[in-house]
Coordinates of C-alpha atoms and ligand atoms in Angstrom, one line a residue:
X290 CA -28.0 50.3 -29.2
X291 CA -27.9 48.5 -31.9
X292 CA -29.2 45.0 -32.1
X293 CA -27.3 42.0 -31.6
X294 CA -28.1 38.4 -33.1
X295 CA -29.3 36.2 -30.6
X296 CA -30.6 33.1 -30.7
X297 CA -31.4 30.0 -28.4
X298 CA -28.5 28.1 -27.5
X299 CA -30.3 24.9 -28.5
X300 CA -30.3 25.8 -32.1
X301 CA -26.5 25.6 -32.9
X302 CA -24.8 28.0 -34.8
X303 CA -22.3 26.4 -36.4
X304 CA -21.9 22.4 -37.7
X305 CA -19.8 20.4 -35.3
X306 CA -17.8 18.5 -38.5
X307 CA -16.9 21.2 -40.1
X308 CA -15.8 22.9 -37.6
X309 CA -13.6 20.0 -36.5
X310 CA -11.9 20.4 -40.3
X311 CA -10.2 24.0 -39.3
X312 CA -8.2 21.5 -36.9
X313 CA -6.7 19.4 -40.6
X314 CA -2.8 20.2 -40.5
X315 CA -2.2 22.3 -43.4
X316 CA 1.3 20.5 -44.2
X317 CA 1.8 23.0 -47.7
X318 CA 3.6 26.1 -47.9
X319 CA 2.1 28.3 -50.8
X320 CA 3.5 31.8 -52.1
X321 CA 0.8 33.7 -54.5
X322 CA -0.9 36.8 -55.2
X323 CA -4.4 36.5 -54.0
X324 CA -6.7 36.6 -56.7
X325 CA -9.7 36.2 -55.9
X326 CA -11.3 39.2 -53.9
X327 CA -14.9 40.3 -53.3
X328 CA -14.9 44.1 -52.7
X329 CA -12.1 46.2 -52.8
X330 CA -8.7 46.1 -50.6
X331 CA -8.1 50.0 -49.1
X332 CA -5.7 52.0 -50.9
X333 CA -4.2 53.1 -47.6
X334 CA -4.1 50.0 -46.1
X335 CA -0.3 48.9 -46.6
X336 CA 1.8 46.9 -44.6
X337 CA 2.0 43.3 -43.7
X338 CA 0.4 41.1 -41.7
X339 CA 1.9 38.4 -39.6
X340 CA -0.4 35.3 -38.1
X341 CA 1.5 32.7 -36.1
X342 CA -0.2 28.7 -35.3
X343 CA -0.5 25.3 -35.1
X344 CA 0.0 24.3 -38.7
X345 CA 0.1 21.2 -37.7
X346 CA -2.3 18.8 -36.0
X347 CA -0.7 15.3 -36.6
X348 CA 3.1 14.2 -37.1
X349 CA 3.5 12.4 -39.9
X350 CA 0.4 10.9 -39.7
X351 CA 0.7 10.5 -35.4
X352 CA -2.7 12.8 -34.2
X353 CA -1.3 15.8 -30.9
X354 CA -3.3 15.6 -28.4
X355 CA -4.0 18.8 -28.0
X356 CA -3.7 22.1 -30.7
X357 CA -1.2 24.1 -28.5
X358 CA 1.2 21.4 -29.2
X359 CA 1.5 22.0 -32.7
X360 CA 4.5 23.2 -35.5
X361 CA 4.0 26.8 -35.7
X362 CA 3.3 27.9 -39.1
X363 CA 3.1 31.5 -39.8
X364 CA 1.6 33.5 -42.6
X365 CA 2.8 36.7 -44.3
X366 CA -0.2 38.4 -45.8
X367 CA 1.2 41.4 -47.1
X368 CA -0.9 44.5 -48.9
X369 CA 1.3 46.3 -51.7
X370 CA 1.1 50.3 -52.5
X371 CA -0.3 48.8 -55.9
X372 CA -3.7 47.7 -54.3
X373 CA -2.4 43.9 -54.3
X374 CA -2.5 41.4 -51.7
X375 CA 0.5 38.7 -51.4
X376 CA 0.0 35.3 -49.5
X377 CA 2.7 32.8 -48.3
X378 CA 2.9 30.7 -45.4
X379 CA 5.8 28.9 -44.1
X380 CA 6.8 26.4 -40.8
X381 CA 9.3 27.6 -38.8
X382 CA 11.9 25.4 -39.0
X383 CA 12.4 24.5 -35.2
X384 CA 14.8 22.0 -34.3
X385 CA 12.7 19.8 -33.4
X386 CA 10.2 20.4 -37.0
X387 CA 13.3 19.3 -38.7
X388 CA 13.9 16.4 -36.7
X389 CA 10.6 15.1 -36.5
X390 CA 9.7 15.7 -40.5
X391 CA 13.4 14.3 -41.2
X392 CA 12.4 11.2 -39.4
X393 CA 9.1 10.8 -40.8
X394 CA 7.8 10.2 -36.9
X395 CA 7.0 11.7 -33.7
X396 CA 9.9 12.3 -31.7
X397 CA 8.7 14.5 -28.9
X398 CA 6.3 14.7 -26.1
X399 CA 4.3 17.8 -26.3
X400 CA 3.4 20.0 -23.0
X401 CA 0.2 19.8 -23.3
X402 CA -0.1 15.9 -23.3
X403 CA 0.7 14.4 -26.7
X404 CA 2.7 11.3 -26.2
X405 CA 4.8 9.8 -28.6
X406 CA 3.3 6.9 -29.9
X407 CA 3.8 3.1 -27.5
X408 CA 2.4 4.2 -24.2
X409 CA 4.1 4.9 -20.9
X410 CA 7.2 3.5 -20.9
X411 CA 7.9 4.9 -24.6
X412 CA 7.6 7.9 -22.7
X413 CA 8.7 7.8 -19.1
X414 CA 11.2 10.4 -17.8
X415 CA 11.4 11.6 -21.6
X416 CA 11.4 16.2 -20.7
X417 CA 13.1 16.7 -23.6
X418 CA 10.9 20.1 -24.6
X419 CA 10.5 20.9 -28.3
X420 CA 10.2 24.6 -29.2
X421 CA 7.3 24.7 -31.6
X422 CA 7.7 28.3 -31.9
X423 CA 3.6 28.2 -32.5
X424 CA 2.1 30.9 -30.6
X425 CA 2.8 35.1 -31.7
X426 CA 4.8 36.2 -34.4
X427 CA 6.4 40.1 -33.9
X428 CA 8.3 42.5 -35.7
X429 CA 10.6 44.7 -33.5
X430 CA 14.2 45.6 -33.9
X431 CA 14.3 44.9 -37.2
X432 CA 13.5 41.4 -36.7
X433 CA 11.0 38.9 -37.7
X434 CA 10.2 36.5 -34.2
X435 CA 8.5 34.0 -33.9
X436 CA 7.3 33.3 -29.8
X437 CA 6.6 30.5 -27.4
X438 CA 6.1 31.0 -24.1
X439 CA 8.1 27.8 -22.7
X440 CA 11.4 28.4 -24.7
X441 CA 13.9 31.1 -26.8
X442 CA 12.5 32.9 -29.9
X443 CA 12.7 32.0 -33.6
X444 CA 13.4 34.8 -35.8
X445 CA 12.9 34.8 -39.7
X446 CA 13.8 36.7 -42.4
X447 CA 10.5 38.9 -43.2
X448 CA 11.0 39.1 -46.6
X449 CA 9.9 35.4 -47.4
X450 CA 9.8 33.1 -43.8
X451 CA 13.1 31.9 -43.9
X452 CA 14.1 30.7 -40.6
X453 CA 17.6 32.3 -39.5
X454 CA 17.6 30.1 -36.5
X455 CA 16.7 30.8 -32.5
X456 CA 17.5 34.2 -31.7
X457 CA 18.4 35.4 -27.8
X458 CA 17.9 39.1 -28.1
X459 CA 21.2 40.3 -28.6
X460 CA 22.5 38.4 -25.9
X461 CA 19.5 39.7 -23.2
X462 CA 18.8 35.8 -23.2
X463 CA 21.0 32.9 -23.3
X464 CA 20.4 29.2 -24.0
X465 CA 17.7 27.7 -22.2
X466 CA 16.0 31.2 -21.2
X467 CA 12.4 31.3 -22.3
X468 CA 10.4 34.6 -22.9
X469 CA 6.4 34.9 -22.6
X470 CA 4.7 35.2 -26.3
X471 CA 2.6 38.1 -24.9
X472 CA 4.8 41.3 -25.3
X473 CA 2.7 44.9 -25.1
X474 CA 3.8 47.2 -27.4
X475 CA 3.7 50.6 -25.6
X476 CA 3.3 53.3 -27.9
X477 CA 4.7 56.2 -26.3
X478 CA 7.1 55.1 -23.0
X479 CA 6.9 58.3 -20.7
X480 CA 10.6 56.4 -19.3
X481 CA 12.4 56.9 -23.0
X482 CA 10.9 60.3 -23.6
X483 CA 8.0 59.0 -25.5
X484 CA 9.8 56.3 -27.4
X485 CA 7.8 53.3 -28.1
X486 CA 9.1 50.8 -26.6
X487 CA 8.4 46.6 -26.6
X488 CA 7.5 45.3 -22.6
X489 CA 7.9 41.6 -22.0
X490 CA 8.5 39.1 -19.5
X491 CA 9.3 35.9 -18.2
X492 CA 8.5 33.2 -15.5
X493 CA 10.7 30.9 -13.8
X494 CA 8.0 28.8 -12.1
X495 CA 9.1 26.7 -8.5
X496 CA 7.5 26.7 -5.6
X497 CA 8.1 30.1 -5.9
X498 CA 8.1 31.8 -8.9
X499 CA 10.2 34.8 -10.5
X500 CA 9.5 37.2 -13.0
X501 CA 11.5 39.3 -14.8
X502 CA 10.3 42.0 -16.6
X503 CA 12.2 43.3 -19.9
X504 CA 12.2 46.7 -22.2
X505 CA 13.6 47.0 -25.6
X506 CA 13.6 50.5 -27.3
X507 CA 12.7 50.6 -31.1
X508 CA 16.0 49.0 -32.2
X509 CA 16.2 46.4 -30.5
X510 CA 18.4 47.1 -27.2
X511 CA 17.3 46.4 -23.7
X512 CA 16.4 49.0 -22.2
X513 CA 15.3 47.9 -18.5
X514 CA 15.3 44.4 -17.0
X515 CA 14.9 43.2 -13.7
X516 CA 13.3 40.4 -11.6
X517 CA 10.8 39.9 -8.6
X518 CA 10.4 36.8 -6.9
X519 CA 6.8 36.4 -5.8
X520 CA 5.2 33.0 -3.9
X521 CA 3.7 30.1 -5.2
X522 CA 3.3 28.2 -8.4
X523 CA 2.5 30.5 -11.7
X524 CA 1.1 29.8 -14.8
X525 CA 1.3 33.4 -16.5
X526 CA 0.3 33.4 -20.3
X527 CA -0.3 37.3 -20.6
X528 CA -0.1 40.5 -19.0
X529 CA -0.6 44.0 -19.2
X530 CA 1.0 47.3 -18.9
X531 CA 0.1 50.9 -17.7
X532 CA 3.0 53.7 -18.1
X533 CA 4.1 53.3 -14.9
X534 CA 3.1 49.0 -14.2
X535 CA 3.2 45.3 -15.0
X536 CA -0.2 43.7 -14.1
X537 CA 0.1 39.8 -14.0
X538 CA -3.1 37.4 -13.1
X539 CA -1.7 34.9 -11.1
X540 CA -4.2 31.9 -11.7
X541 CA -4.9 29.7 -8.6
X542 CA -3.2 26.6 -9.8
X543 CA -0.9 24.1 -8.7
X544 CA 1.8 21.9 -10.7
X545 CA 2.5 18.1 -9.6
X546 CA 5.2 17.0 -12.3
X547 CA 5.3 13.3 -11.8
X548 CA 2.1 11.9 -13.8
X549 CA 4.3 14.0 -16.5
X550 CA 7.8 12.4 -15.7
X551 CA 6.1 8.7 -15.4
X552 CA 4.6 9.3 -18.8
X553 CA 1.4 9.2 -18.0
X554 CA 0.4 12.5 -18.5
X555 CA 1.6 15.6 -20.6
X556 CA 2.8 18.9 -18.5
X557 CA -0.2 21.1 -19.2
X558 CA -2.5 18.3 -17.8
X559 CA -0.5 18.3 -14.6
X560 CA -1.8 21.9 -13.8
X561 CA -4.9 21.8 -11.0
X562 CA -7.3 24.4 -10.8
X563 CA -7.9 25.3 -7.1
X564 CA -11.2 26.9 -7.1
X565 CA -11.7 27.2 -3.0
X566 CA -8.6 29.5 -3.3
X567 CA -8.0 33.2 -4.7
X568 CA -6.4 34.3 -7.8
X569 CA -3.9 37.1 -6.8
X570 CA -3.3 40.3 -8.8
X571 CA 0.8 40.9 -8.9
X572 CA 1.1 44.6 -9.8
X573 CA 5.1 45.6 -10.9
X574 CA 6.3 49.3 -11.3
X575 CA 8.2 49.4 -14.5
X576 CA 10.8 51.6 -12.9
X577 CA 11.5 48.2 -10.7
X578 CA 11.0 49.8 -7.5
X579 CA 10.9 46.3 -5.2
X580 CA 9.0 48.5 -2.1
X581 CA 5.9 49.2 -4.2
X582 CA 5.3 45.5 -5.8
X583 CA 2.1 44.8 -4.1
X584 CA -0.1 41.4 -4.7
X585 CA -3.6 41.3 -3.9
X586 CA -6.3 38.5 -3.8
X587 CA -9.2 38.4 -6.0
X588 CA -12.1 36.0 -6.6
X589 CA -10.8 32.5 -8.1
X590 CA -10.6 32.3 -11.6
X591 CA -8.7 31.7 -14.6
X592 CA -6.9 34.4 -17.3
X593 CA -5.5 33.4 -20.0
X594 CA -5.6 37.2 -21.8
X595 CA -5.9 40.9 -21.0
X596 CA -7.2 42.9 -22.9
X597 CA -5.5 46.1 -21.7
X598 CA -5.0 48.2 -18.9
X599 CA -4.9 52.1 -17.8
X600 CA -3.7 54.5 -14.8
X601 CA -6.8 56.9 -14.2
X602 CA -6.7 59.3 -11.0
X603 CA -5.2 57.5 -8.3
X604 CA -6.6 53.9 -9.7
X605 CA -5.6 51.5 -12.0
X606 CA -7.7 49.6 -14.4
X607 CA -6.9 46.3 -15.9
X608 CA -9.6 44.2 -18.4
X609 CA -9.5 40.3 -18.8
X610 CA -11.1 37.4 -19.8
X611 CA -11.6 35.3 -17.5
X612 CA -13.2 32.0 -17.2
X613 CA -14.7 30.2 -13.8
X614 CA -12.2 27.6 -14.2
X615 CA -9.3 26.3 -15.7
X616 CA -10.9 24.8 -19.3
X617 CA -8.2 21.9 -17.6
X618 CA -6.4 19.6 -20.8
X619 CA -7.6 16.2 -19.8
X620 CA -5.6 13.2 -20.4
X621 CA -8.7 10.9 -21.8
X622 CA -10.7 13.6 -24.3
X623 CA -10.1 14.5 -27.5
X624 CA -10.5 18.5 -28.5
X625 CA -11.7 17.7 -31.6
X626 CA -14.9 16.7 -29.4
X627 CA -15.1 19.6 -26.9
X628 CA -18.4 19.6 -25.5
X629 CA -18.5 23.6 -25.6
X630 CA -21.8 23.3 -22.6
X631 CA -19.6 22.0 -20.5
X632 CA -16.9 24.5 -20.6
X633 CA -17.2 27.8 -18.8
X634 CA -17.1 30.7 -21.6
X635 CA -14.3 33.6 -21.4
X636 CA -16.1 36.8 -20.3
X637 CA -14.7 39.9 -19.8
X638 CA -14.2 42.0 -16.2
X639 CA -12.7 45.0 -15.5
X640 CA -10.8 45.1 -12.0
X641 CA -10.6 49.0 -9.9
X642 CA -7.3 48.3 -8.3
X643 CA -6.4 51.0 -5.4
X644 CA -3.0 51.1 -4.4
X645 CA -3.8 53.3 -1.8
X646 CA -6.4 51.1 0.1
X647 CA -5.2 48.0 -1.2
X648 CA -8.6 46.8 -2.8
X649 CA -9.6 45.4 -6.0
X650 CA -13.2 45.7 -7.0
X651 CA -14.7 44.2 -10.2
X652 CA -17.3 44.4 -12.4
X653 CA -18.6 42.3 -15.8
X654 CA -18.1 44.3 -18.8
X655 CA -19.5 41.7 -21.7
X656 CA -21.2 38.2 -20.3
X657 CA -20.9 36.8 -24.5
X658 CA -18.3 34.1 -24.6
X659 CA -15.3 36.3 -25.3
X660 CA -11.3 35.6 -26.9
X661 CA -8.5 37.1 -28.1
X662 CA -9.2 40.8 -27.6
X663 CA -7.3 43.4 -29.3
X664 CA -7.1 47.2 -28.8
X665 CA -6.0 50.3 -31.0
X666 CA -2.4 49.7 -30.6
X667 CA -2.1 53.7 -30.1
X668 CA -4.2 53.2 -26.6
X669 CA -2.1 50.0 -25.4
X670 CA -1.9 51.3 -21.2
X671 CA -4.2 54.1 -22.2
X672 CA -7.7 54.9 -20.7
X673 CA -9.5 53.5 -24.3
X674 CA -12.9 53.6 -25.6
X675 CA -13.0 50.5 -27.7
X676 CA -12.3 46.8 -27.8
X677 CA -12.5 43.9 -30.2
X678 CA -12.6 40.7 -29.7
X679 CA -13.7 37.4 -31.0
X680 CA -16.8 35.6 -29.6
X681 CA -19.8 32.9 -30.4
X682 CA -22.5 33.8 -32.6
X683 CA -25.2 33.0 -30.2
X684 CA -24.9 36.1 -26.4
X685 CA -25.0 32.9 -24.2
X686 CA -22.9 29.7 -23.6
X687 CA -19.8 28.8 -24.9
X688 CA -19.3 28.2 -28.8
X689 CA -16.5 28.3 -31.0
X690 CA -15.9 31.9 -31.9
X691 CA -17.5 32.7 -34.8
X692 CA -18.0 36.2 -34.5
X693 CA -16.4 39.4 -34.1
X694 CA -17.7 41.9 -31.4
X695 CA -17.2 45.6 -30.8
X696 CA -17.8 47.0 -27.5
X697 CA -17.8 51.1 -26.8
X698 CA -17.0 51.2 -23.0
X699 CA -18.2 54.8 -22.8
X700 CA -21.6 54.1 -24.1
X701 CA -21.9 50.1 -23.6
X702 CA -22.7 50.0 -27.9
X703 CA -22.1 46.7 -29.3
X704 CA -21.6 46.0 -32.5
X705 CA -21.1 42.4 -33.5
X706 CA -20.3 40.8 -37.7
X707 CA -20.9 37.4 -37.3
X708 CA -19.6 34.9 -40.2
X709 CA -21.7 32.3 -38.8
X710 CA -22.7 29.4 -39.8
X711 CA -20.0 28.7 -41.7
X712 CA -17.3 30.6 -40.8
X713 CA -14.8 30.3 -37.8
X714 CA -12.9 33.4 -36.5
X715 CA -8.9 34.3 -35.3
X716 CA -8.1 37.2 -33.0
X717 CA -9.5 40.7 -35.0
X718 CA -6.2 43.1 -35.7
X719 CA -7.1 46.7 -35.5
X720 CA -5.1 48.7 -37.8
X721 CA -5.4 52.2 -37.1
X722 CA -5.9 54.4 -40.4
X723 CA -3.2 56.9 -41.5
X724 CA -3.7 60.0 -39.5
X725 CA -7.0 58.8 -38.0
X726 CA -8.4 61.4 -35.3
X727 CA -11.3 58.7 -34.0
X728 CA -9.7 55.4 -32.0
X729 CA -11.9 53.1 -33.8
X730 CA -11.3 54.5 -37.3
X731 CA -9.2 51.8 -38.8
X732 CA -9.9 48.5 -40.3
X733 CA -10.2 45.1 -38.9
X734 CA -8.1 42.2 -40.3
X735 CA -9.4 38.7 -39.4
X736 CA -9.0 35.5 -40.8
X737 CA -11.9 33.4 -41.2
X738 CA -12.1 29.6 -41.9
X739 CA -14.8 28.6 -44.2
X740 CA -16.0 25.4 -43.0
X741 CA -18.1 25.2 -46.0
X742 CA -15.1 25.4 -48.9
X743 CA -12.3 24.2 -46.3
X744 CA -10.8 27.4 -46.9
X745 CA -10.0 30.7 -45.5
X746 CA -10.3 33.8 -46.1
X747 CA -8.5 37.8 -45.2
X748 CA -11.5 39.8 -43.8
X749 CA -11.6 43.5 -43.6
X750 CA -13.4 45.2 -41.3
X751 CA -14.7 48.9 -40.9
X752 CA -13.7 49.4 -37.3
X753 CA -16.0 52.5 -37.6
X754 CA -19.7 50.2 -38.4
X755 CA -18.0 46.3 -37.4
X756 CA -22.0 45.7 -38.9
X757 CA -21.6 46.8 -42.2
X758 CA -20.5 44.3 -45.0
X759 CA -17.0 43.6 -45.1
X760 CA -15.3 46.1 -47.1
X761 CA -13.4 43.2 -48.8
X762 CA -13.0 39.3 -48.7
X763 CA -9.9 38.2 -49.9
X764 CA -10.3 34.1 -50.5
X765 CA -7.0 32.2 -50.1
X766 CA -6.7 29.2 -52.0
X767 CA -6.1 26.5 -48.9
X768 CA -7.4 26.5 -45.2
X769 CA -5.4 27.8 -42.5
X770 CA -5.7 26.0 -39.5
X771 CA -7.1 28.0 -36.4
X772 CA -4.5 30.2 -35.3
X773 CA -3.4 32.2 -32.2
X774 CA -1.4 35.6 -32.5
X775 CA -0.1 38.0 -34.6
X776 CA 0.7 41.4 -35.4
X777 CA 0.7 44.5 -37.7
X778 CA 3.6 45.9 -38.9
X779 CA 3.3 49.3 -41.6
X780 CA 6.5 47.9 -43.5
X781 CA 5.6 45.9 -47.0
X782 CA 7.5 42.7 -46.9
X783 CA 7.3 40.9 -50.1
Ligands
FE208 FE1 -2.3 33.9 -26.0

């Protein structure tokens, strides 16, 4: 095995201020060859790179309460045939960006409890939602989209970030519809005859709540769709997907709207964590069959991501993070001053799910504080050897992520390239190299914020030895802030 930093969680890894300065709105939109690169970029590594976030933290000067309610920005870094790296970053221009940057003020309340500036009663039965667009950015179809889970998608033009404008799917959705920012790209759909195909859903929370479930083949056209109403409240964020199933987490939570509809309160702090009661496993066949949609109770917890999920003899496996509790959005605290001991860190279980016996059984796979986990995209719903993930620098507690860890399942091997204390990392992409015969040959893209030059930088990984030294920093002239999704595509847009 080979050996892992560790260190005692007094000592801290990282330096709280700096790390607070990855949260700065980065309110410029900059288009330029990156010049300035330590190593050298892979000849074979071409294609693009699409990172959706929050790019920014304050309207017009007006601090959001919370990072999830920020503009979505994305970023385009694209690798050229001729060994060069291009960089440019644009806001999607939302209704609602517009509106607010036309005004030069805040002019919406955001879900997860930033108030418009003048206290209750500028707020009071104010549910107007603005689609911030913030949270994944795909490519499928031939379009560029850019995903929020509470609202339609935004699609761009690839070549250079333009926003077209929101886009429904070809008509699948219509005004008003909203559809998860979590898709799972399955690479080989045994239902299409080995088509890949893109799996997504949606939520209608009530007291009950529906999911539908929807399939697009490679162009764009829905394939499958269809809808399963289950009980109870659901706050859904992510899911997972076997050939033949839909694996949702339903997290023991409840919704009580009126501290939101006073305006006392944004939306996402309305959401109670019920730790005396279980979190229930909703599995879905992807043929829609209604007769085998089974839910079963697990232990109470909280899952924001999966990491993926498999079909092996008469089981299935699904792996998540999952936290003790909700890491709830208080109405009175300030992220920027997250007390990381206090929070519960993200650690990742697998769950043995037997249809036959109805039983889940679960066991800890990695106790590090654990987020945004990525898999080869080839083994999306596949029995799979490795994962990556972000986590802290230090194996215990919770931290900001500052670290990248690779975990062999078969063996238990970690491997872990920490960019501490410094540096500050976003979900790892695995990009799988041209006609690799190994799952973990391929390189790992991460971008790092450099708390020390309040900038950030393109990291790339050997998903072979994550230990070695990067095979090449490429150092951006401007910070991103800290970011959520995003995705590979093979096409060069430029
Ligand atoms: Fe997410």
């Amino acid at each position: 095995m080979t050996s892992l930093i560790t260190s005692r969680p007094e000592e801290l890894s990282y330096d709280r201020q700096q790390w607070r300065q990855g949260y700065q709105s980065q309110p410029n939109e900059y288009d330029y060859f990156i010049d300035e690169i330590e190593g050298k970029v892979p000849e074979a590594l071409q294609g693009t790179l699409f990172r959706n976030g929050p790019g920014l933290l304050d309207v017009q000067g007006t601090p959001i309460k919370h990072p999830f309610d920020g503009d979505g920005m994305i970023s385009a870094i694209s690798f050229l045939p001729n060994g060069k790296v291009h960089f440019r970053n644009r806001f999607v221009r939302t209704e609602g960006y517009i509106q607010e940057q036309k005004a030069s003020k805040m002019i919406y309340r955001g879900v997860f409890g930033t108030q418009k500036p003048g206290g209750w009663l500028n707020n009071v039965f104010d549910v107007k939602v603005k689609n911030i667009a913030n949270t994944n950015v795909i490519y499928w179809g031939k379009k560029l989209l850019a995903l929020w889970e509470a609202a339609e998608p935004y699609r761009l033009d690839p070549n250079n970030l333009e926003t077209i404008g929101q886009d429904y799917l070809d008509g699948v959705l219509t005004p008003g519809d909203s559809i998860s920012a979590h898709p799972c790209f399955d690479p080989s759909c045994e239902l299409d005859n080995g088509q890949p195909c893109l799996v997504n859903f949606s939520i209608k929370p009530g007291l009950s709540s529906k999911i539908t479930i929807y399939e697009f083949a490679p162009d764009g056209s829905l394939l499958r769709r269809h809808s399963h109403t289950v009980p109870g409240f659901s706050f859904i964020h992510d899911f997972a997907i076997t050939p033949h199933y839909c694996l949702f987490l339903q997290n023991p939570v409840s919704f009580n709207p009126l501290p939101y509809v006073l305006g006392f309160k944004g939306a996402g702090e309305c959401v109670n964590f019920h730790p005396d009661q279980p979190s229930k496993l909703i599995v879905i066949p992807r043929t829609s069959d209604e007769k085998k949609v089974k839910i079963l109770e697990i232990d109470s917890g909280f899952i924001f991501h999966h990491v993926n999920a498999f079909e092996e003899e008469d089981n299935i496996y699904l792996d998540s993070i999952c936290y003790n509790s909700l890491p709830q959005v208080q109405p009175d605290t300030d992220y920027k001053e997250t007390d990381f001991d206090s929070l519960d860190p993200g650690q990742i279980w697998r769950f043995k799910i037997d249809l036959d016996q109805d039983t889940v059984d679960k066991e800890m796979l990695e106790s590090r504080c654990c987020e945004f986990p990525y898999v080869n995209p080839n083994n999306v719903g596949r029995k799979y050897r490795y994962l990556f993930t972000g986590t802290a620098h230090q194996d215990q507690g919770n931290a900001p992520l500052q670290a990248i860890l690779k975990l062999d399942l078969l063996t238990g091997e970690k491997q872990l390239h920490s960019f501490a204390p410094q540096g500050y990392v976003s979900e790892p992409i695995f990009v799988p190299k041209p006609n690799a015969s190994r799952e973990d040959q391929g390189w790992v893209l991460v971008m790092v914020y450099d708390g020390n030059k309040h900038r950030s930088d393109i990291v790339i990984l050997d998903g072979e030895n994550l230990e070695k030294e990067a095979i090449a920093t490429l150092h951006l002239k401007h910070h991103i802030p800290y970011g959520l999704h995003g995705n590979w595509t093979s096409e060069v847009f430029i």
